[in-house]
PDB file of C-alpha atoms in Angstrom:
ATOM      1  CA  UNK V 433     -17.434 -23.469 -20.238  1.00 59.00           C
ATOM      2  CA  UNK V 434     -15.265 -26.432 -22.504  1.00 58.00           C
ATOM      3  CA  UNK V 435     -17.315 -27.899 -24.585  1.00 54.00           C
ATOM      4  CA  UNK V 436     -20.760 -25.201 -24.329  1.00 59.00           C
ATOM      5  CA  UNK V 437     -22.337 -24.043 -27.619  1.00 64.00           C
ATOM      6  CA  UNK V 438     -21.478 -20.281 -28.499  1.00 66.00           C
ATOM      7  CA  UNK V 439     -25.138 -19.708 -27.510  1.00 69.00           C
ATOM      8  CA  UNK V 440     -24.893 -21.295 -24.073  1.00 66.00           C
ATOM      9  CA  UNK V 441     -21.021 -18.828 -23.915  1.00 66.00           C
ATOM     10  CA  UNK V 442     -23.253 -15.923 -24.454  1.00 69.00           C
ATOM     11  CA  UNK V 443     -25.876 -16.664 -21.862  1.00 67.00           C
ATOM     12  CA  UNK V 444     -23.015 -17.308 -19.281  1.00 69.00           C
ATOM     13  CA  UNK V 445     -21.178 -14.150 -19.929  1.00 73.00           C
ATOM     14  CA  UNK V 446     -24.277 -11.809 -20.102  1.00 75.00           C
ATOM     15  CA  UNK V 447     -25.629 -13.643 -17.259  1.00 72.00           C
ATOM     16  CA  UNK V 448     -25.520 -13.406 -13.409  1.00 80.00           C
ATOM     17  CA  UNK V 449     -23.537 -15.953 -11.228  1.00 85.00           C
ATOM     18  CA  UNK V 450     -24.438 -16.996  -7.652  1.00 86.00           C
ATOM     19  CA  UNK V 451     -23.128 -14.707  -5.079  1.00 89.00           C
ATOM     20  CA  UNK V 452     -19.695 -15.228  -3.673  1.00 91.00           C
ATOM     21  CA  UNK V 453     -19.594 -16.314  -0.631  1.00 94.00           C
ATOM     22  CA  UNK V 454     -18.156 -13.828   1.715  1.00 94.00           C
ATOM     23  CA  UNK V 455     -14.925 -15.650   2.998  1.00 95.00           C
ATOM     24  CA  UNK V 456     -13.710 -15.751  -0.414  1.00 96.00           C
ATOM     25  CA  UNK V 457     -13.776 -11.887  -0.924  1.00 96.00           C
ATOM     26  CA  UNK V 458     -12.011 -11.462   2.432  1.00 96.00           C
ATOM     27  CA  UNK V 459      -9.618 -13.872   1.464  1.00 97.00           C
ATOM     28  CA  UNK V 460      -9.021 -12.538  -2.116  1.00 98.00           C
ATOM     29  CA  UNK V 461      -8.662  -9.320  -0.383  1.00 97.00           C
ATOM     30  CA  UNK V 462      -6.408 -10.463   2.431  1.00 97.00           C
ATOM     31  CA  UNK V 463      -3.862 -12.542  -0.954  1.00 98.00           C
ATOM     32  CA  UNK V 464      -3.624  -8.939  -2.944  1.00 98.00           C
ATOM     33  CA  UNK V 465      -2.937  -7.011  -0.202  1.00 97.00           C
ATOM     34  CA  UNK V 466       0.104  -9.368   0.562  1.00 98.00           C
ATOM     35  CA  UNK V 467       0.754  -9.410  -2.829  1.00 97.00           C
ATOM     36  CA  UNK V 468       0.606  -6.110  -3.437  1.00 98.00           C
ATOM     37  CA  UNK V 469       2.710  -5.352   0.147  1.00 97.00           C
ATOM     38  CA  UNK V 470       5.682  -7.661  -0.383  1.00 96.00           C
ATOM     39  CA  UNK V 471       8.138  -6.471  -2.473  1.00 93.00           C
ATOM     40  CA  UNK V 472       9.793  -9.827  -4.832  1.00 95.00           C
ATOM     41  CA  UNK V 473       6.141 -10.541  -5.628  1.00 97.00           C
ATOM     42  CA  UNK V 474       4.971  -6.877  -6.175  1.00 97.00           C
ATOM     43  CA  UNK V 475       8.040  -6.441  -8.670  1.00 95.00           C
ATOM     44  CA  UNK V 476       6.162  -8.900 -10.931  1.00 95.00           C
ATOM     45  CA  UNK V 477       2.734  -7.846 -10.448  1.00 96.00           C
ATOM     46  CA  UNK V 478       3.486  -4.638 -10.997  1.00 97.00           C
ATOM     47  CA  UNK V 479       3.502  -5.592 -14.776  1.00 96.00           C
ATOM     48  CA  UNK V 480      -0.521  -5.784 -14.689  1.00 96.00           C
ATOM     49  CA  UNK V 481      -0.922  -2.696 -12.685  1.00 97.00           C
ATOM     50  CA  UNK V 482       1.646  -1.036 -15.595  1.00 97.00           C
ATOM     51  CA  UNK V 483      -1.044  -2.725 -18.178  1.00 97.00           C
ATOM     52  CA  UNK V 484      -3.529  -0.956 -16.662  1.00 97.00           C
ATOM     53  CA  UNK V 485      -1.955   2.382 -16.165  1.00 98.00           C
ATOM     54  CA  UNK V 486      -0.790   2.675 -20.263  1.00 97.00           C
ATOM     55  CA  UNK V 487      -3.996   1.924 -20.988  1.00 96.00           C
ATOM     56  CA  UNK V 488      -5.420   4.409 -19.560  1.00 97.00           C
ATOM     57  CA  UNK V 489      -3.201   7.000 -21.140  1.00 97.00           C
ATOM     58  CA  UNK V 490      -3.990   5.291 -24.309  1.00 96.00           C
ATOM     59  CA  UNK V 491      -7.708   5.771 -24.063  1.00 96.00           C
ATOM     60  CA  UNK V 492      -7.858   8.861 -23.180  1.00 96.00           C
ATOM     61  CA  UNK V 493      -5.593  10.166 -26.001  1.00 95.00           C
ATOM     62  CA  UNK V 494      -7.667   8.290 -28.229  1.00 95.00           C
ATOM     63  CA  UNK V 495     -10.921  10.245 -26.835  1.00 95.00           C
ATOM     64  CA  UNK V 496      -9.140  13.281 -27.194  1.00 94.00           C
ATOM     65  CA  UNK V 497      -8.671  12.765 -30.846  1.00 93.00           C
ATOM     66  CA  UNK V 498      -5.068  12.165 -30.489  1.00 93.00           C
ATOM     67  CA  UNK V 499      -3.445   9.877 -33.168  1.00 93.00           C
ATOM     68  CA  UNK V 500      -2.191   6.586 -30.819  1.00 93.00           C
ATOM     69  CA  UNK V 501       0.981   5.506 -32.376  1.00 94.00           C
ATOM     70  CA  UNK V 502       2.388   2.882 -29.638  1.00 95.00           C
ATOM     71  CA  UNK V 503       2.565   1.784 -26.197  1.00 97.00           C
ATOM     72  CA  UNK V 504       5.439  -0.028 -24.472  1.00 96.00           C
ATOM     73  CA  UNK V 505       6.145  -2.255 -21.860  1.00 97.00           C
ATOM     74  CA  UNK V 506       9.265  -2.473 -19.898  1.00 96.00           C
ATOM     75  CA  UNK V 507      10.901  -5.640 -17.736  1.00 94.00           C
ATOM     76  CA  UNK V 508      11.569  -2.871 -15.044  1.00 94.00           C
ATOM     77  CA  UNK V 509       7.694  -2.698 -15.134  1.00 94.00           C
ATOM     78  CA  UNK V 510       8.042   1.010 -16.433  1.00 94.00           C
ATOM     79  CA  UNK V 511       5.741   1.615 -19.859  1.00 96.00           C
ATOM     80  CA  UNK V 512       5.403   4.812 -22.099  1.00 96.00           C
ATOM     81  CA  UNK V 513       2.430   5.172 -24.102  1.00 96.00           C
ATOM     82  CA  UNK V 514       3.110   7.623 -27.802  1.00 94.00           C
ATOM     83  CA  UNK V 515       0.463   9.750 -28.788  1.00 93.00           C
ATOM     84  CA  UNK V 516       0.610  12.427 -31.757  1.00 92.00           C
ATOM     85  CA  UNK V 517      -1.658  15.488 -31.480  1.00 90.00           C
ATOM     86  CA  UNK V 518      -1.655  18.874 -30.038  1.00 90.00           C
ATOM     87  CA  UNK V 519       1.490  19.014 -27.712  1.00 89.00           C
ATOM     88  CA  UNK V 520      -0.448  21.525 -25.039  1.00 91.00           C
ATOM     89  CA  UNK V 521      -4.235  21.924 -23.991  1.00 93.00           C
ATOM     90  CA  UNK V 522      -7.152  19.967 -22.261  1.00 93.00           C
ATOM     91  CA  UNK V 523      -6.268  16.538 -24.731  1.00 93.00           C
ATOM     92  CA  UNK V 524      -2.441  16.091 -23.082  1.00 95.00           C
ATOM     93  CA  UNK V 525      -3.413  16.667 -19.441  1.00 96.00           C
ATOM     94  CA  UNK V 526      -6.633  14.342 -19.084  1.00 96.00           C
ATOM     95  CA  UNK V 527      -4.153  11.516 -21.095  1.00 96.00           C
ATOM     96  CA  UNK V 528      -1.609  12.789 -18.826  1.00 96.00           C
ATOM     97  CA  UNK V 529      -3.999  12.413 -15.728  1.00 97.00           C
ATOM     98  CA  UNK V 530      -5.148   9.206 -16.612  1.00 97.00           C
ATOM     99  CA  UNK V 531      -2.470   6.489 -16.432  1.00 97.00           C
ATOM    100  CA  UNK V 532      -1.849   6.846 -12.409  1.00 98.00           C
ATOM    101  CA  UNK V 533      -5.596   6.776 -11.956  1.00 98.00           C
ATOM    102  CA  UNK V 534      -6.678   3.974 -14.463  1.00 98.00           C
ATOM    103  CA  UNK V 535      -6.523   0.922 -12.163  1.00 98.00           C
ATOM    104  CA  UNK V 536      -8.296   2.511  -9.414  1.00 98.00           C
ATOM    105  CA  UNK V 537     -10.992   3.447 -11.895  1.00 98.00           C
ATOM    106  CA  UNK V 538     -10.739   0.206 -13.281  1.00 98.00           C
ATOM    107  CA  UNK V 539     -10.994  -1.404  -9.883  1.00 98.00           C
ATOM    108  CA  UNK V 540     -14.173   0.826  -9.681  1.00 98.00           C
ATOM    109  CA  UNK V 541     -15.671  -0.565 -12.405  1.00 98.00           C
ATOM    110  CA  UNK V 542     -15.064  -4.493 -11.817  1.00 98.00           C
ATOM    111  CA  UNK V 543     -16.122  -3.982  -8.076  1.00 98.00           C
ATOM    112  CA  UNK V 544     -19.413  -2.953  -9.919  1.00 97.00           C
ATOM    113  CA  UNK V 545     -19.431  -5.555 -11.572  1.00 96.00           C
ATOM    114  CA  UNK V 546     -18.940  -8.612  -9.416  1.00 96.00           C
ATOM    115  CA  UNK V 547     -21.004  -7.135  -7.021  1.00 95.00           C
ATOM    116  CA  UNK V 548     -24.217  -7.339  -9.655  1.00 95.00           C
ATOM    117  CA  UNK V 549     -22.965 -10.893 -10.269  1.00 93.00           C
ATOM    118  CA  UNK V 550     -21.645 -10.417 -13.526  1.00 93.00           C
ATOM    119  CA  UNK V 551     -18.021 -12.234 -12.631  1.00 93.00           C
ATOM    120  CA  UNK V 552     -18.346 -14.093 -15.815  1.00 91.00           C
ATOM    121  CA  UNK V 553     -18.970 -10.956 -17.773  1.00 93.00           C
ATOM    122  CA  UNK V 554     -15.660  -8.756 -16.461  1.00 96.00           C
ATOM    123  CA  UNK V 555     -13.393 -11.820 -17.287  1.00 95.00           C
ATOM    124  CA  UNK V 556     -14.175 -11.453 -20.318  1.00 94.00           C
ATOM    125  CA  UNK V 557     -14.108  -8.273 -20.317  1.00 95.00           C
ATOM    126  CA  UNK V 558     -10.875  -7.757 -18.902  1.00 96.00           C
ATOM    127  CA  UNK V 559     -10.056 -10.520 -21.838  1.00 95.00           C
ATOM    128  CA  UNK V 560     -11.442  -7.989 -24.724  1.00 95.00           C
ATOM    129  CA  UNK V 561      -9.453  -5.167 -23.250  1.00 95.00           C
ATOM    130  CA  UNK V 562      -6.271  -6.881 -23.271  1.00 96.00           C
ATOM    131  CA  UNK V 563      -6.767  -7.912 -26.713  1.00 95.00           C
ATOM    132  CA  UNK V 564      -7.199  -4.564 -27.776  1.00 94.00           C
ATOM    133  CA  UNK V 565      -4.161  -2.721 -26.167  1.00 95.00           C
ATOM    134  CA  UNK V 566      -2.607  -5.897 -27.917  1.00 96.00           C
ATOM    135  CA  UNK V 567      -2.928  -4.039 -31.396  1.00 94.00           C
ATOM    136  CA  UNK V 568      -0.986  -1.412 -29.980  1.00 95.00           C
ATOM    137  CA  UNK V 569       1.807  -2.725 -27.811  1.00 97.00           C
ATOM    138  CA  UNK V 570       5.458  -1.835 -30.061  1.00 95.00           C
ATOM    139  CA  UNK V 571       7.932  -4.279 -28.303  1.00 97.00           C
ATOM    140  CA  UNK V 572       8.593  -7.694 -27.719  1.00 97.00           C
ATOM    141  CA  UNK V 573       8.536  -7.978 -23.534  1.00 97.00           C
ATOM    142  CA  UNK V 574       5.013  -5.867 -23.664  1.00 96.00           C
ATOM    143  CA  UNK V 575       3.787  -8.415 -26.320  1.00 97.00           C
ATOM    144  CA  UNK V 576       4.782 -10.930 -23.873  1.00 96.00           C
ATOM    145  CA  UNK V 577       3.527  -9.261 -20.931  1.00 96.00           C
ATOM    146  CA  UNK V 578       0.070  -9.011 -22.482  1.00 97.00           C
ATOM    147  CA  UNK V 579      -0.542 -12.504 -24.021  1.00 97.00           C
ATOM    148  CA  UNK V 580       0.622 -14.274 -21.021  1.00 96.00           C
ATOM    149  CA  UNK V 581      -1.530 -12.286 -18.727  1.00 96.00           C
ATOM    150  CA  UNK V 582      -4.173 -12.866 -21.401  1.00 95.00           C
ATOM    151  CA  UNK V 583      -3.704 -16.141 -21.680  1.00 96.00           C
ATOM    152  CA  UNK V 584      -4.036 -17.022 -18.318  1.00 95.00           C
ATOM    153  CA  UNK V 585      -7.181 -15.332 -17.842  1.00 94.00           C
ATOM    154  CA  UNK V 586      -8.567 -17.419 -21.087  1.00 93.00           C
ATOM    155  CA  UNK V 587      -7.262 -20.513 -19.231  1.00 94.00           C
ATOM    156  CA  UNK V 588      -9.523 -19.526 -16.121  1.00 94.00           C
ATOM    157  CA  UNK V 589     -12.336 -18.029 -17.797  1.00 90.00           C
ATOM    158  CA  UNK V 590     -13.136 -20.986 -20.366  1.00 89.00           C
ATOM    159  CA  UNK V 591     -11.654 -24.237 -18.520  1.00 90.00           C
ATOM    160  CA  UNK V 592     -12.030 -23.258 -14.565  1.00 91.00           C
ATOM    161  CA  UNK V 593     -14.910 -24.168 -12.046  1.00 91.00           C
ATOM    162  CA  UNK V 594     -17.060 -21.434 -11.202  1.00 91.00           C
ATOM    163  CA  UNK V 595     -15.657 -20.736  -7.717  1.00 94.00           C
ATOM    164  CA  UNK V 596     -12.144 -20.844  -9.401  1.00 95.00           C
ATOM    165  CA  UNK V 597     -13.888 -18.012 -12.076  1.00 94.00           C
ATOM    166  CA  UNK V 598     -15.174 -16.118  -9.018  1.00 95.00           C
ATOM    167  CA  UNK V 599     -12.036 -16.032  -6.655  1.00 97.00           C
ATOM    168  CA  UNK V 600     -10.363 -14.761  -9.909  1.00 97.00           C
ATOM    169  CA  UNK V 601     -12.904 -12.264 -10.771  1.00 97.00           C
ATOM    170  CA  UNK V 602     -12.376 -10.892  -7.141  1.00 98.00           C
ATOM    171  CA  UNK V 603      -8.773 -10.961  -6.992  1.00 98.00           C
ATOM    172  CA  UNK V 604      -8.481  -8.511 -10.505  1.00 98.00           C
ATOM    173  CA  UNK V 605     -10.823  -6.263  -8.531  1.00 98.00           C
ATOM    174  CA  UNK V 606      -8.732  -6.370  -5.541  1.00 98.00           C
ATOM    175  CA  UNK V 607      -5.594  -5.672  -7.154  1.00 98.00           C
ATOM    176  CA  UNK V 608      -6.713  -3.022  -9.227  1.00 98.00           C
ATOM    177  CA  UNK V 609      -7.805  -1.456  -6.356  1.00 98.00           C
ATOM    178  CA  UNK V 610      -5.318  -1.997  -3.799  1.00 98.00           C
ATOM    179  CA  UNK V 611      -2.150  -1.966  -6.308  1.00 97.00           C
ATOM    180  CA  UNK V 612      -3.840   1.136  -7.611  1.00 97.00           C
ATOM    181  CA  UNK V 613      -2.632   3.486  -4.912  1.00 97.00           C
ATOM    182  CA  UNK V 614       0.921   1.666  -4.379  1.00 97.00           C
ATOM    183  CA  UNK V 615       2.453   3.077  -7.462  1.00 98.00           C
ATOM    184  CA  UNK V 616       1.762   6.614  -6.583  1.00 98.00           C
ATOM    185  CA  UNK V 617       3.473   6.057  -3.472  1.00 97.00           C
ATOM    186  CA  UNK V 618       6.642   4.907  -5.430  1.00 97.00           C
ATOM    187  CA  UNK V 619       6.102   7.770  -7.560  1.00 97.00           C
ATOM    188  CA  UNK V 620       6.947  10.466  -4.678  1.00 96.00           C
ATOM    189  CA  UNK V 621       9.653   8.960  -3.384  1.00 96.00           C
ATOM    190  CA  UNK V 622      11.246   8.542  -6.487  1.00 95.00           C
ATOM    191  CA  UNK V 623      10.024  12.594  -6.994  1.00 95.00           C
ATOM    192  CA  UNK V 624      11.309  13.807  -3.646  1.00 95.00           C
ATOM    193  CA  UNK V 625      14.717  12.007  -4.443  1.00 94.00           C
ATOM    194  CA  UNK V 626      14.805  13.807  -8.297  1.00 92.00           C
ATOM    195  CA  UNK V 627      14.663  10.372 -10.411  1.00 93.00           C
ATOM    196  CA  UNK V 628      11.481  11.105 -12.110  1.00 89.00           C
ATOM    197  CA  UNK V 629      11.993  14.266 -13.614  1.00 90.00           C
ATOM    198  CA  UNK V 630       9.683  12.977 -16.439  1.00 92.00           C
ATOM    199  CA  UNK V 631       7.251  11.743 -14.263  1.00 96.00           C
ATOM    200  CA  UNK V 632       3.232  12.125 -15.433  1.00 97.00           C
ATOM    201  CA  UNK V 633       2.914  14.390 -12.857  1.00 97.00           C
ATOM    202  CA  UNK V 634       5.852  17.041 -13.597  1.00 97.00           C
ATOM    203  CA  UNK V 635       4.679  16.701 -17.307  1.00 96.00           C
ATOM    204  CA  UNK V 636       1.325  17.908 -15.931  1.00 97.00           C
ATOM    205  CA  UNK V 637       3.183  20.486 -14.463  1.00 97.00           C
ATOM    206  CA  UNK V 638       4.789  21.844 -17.353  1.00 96.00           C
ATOM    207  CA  UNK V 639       1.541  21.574 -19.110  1.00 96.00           C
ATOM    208  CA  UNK V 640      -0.743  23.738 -16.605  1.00 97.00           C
ATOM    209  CA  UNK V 641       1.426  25.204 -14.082  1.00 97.00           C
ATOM    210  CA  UNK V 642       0.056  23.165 -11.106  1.00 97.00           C
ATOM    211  CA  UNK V 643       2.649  21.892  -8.992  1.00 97.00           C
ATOM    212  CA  UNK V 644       3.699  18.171  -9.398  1.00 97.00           C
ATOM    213  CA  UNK V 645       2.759  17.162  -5.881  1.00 97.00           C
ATOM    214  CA  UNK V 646      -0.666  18.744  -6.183  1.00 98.00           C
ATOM    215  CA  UNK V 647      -0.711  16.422  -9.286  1.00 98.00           C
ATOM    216  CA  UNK V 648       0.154  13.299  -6.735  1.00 98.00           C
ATOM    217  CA  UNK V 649      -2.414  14.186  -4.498  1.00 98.00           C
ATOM    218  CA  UNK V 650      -4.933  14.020  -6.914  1.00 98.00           C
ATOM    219  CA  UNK V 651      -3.911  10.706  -8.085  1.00 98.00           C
ATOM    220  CA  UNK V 652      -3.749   9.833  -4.368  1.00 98.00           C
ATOM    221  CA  UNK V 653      -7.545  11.139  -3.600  1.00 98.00           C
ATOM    222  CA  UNK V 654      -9.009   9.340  -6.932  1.00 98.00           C
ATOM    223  CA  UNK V 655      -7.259   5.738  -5.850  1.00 98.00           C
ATOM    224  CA  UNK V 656      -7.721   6.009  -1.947  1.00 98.00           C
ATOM    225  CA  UNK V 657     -11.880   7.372  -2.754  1.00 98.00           C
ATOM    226  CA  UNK V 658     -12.040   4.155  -5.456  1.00 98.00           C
ATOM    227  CA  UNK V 659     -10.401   1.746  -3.054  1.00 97.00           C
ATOM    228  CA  UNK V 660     -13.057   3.340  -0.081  1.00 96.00           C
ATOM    229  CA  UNK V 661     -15.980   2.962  -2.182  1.00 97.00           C
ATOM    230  CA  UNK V 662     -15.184  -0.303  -4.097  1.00 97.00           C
ATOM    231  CA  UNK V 663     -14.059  -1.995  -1.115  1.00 96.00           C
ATOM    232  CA  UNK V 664     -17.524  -0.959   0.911  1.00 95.00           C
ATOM    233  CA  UNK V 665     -19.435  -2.419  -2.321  1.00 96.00           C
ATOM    234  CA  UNK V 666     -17.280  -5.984  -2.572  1.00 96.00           C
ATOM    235  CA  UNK V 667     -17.746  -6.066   2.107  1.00 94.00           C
ATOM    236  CA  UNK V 668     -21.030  -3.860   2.858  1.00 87.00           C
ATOM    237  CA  UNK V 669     -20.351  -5.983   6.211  1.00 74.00           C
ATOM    238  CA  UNK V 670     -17.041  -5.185   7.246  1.00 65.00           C
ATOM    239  CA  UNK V 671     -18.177  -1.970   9.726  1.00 60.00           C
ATOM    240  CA  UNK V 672     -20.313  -4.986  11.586  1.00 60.00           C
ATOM    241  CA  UNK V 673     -17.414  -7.312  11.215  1.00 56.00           C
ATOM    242  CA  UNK V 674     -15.261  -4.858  12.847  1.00 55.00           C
ATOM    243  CA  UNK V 675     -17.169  -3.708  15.641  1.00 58.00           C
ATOM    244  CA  UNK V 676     -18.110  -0.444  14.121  1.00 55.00           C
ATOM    245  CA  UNK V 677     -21.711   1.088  15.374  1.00 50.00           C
ATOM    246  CA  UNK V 678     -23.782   3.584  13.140  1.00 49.00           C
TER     247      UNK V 678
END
């Protein structure tokens, strides 16, 4: 888009693109899920998935009329997101619910999204979003964190060719959707060997009484039921691919 009018930006983000052709999104797919499954690269990817998951807590509290004082980003690709409000009722456990369920929902949403044709639209999208947690990251490695990612993406969206734009567009839904369910994974481990005693799903515990794994089970059902549905909407042909009869 270097060198368009803003009117001719407009047009192209509110627009539809042509169709991506299917051996890109089964190679997109095919990159995250290697990225997402091999450990020295996850470690760094992680950092968007953590973007993703602190942003969720942060608009939720902000929904529930909670006063959003902070979030944080950490190099160990931990975050903690500071809310003020009402320390008990409905307002902490949907903020506390959302985090490990934001980048499936996410995922959701972009798979939507790209699969009207509107890849232009959800990079800049994604874009906007950044910008806003922005506002409310408190440290120096989250500020980081965010303006590089963000940066990149403004790199891609403005100055790449459209297939470029598209393989891109694909591989943020893919990742939100595949690296979506990882982290809950790594939470239960971590829970079954006692070093997450703080966890978002023993806080939901001490809020309502539920147990903590019936907490990780619901984050497991939203992801793997986003990643089933978002994955048939990006390959409607993968049952005929795979040999699979009605």
């Amino acid at each position: 888009m270097h060198g368009s009018t803003i009117s001719e930006v407009w047009h192209q983000v509110i627009g539809t693109q042509p169709t991506a052709p299917l051996a890109l999104v089964l190679v997109t797919g095919v990159i995250t899920l290697l990225v997402v499954g091999y450990g020295p690269v996850w470690r760094v990817a992680r950092n968007a998935i953590t973007i993703a998951h602190e942003g969720g807590h942060a608009l939720i509290a902000l929904l529930s009329g909670r006063r959003l004082t902070g979030i944080r980003l950490h190099s160990d690709t931990s975050g903690v997101t500071v809310s003020v409000g009402k320390p008990t009722g409905p307002g902490m456990v949907f903020t506390g619910l959302a985090g490990y369920i934001a980048p499936s929902l996410l995922g959701l949403g972009a798979a939507a999204m790209v699969t009207a044709d509107r890849l232009t639209a959800l990079l800049w999208l994604t874009l906007l979003l950044l910008l806003a947690m922005l506002i409310m990251i408190r440290n120096a490695y989250g500020v980081l964190t965010v303006v590089v990612t963000g940066v990149a993406l403004f790199v891609i969206s403005w100055f790449a060719s459209p297939t470029v734009q598209a393989a891109a567009a694909y591989l943020i839904t893919w990742f939100l959707l595949l690296g979506g369910l990882r982290p809950i994974f790594e939470l239960q481990t971590k829970r079954s060997r006692r070093q997450a005693p703080s966890s978002d799903a023993d806080q939901l515990h001490r809020l309502t009484g539920v147990p903590g794994i019936v907490w990780v089970v619901v984050f497991f059902l939203v992801a793997a039921g986003c990643l089933l549905v978002g994955g048939y909407w990006l390959v409607p042909e993968l049952p005929s691919i795979a040999g699979v009869t009605g």
